Coordinates of N, CA and C in Angstrom, one line a residue:
X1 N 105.3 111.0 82.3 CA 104.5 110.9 83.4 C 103.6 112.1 83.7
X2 N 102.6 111.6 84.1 CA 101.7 112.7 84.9 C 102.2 113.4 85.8
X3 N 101.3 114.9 86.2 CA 101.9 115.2 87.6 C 101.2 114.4 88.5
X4 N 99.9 113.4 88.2 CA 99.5 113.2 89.5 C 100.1 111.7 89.3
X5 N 100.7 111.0 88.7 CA 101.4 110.1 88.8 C 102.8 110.1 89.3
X6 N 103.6 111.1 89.1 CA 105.0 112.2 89.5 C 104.5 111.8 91.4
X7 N 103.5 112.7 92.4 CA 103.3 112.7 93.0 C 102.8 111.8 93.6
X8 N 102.2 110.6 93.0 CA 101.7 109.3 93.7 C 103.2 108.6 94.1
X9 N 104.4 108.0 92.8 CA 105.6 108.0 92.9 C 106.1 108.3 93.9
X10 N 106.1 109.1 94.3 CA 106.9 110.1 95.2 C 106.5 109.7 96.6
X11 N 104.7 110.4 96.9 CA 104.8 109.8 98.0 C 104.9 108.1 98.4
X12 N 105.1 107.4 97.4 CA 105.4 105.9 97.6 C 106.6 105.7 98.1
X13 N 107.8 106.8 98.4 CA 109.4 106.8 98.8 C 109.2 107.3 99.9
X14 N 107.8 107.8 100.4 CA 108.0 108.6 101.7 C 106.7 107.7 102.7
X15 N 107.5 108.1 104.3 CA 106.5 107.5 105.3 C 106.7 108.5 106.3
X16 N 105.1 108.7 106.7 CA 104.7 110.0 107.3 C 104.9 109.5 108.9
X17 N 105.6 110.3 109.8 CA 104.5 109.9 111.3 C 104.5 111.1 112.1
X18 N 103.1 111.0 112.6 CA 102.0 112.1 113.0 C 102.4 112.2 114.6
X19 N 102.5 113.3 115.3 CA 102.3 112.7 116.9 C 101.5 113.9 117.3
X20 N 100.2 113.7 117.9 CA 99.0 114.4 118.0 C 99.1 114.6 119.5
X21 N 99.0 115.9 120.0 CA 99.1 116.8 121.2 C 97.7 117.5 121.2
X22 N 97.3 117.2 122.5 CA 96.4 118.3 123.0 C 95.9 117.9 124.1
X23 N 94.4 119.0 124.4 CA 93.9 119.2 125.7 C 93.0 117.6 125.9
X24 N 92.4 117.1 126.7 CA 91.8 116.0 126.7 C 90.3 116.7 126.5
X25 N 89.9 115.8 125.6 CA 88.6 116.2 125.0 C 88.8 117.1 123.6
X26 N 89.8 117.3 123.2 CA 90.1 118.7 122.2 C 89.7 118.1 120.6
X27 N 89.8 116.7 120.7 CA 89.6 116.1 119.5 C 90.8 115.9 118.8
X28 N 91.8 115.3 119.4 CA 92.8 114.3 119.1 C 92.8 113.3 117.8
X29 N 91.6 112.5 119.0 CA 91.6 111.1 118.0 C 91.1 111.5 116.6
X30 N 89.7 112.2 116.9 CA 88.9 113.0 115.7 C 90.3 113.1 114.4
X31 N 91.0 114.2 114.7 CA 92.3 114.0 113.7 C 93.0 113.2 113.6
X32 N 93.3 112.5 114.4 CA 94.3 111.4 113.7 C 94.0 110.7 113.1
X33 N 92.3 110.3 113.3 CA 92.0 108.6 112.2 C 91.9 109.8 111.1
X34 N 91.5 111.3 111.0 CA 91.1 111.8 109.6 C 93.2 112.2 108.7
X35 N 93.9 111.7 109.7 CA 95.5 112.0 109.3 C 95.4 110.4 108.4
X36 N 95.2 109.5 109.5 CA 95.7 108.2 108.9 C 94.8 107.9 107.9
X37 N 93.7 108.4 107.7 CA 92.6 107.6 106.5 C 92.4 106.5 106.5
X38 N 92.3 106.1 105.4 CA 92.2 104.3 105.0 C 93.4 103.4 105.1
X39 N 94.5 104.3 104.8 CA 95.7 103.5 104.6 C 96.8 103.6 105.8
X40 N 96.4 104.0 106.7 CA 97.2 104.8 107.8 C 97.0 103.6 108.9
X41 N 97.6 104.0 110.1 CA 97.6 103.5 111.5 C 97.3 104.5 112.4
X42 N 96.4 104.1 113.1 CA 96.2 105.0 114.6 C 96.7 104.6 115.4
X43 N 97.7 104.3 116.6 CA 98.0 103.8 117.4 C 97.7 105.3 118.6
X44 N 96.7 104.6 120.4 CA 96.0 105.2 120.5 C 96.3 104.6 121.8
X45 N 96.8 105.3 123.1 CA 96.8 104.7 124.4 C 95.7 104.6 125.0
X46 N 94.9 105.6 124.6 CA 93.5 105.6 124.9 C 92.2 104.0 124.7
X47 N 92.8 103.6 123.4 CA 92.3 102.7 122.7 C 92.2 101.6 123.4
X48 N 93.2 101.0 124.7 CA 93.4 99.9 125.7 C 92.5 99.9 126.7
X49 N 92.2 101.2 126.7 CA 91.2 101.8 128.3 C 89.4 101.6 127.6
X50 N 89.4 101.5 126.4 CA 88.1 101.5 125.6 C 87.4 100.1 126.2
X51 N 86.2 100.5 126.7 CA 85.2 99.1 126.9 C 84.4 99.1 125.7
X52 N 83.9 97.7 125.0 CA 82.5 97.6 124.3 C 81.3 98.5 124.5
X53 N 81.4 98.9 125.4 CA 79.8 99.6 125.8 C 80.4 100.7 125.8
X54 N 81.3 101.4 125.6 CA 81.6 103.0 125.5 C 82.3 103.5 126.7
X55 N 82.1 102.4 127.4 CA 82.6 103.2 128.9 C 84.3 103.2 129.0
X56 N 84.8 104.1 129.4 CA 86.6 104.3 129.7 C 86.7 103.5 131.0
X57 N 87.6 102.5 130.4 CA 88.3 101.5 131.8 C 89.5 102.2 132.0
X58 N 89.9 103.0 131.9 CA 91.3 103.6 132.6 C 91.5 103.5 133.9
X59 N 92.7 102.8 134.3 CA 93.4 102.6 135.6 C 94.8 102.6 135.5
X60 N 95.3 103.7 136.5 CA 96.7 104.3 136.2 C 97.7 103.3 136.5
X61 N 97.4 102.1 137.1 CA 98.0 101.4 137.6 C 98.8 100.2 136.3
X62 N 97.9 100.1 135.0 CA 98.5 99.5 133.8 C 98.9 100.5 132.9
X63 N 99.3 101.5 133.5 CA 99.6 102.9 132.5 C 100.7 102.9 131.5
X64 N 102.9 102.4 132.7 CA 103.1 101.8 132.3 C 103.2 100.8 131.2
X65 N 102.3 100.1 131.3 CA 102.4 98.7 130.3 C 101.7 98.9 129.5
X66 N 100.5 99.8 129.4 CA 99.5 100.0 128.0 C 100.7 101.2 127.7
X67 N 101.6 102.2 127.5 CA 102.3 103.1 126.7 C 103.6 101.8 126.1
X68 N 104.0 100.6 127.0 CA 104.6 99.9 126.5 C 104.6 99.1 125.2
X69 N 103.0 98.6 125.3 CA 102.9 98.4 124.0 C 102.2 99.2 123.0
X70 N 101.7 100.3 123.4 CA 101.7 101.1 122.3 C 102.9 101.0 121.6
X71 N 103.7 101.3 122.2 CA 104.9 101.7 121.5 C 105.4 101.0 120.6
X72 N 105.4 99.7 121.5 CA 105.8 98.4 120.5 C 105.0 98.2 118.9
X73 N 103.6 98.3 119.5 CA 102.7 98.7 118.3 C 103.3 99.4 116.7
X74 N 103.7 100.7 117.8 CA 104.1 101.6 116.7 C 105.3 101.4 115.8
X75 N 106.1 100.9 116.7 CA 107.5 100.8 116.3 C 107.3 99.2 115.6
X76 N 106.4 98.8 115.1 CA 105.8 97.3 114.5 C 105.7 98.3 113.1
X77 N 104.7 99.5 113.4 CA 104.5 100.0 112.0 C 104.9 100.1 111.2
X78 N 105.9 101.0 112.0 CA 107.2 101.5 111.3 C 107.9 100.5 110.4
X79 N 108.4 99.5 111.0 CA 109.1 98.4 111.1 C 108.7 97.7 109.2
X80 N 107.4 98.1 109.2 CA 106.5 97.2 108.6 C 106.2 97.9 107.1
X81 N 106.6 99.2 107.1 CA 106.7 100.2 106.0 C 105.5 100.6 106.2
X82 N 104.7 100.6 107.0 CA 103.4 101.4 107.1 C 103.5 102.7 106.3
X83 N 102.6 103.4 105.6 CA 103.2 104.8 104.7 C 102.8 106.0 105.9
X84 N 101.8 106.0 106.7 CA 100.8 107.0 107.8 C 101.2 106.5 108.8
X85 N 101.5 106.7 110.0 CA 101.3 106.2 111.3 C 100.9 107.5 112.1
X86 N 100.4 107.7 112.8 CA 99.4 108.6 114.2 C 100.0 107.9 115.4
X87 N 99.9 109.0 116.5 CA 100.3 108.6 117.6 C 99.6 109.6 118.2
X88 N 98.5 109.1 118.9 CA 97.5 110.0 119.8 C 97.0 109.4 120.9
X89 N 98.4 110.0 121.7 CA 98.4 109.4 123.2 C 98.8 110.4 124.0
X90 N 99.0 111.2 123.4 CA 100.0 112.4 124.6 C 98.8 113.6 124.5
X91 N 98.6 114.2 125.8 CA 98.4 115.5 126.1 C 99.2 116.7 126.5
X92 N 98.9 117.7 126.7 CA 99.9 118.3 127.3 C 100.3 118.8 128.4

């Protein structure tokens, strides 16, 4: 074998998960879709609050229930052998 075949192998036994912290605005998301790439998952509390026109529908009141199914989301990923998973919902 190759080393870059050795290494492809390898990471095919392993699954990554990311959980992305920071300030709001710091560029979170920016990293996580460049963590998960092509083959990856972003799962994104932010992502539920997103309107078509760009505008943030955030209301604290479905806060609760959008971290609910994120999670669910995530824990789908997992579930699912996803190889990348991202989790960029938390600040600090």
């Amino acid at each position: 074998l190759t080393a870059s075949m050795e290494t492809t192998q390898i990471q095919d036994k392993f699954k990554y998960c990311f959980i992305v912290r920071g300030l709001p605005g710091s560029g979170k998301t920016t990293v996580a879709h460049k963590i998960a790439g092509t083959e990856g998952v972003v799962h994104s509390t932010d992502s539920y609050f997103d309107k078509d026109d760009g505008e943030d529908n955030f209301t604290s009141k479905k806060m609760q229930e959008i971290h609910d199914k994120n999670f669910a989301e995530f824990t789908k990923s997992i579930d699912n052998d996803v190889g990348v998973v991202v989790v960029d919902h938390t600040n600090v």
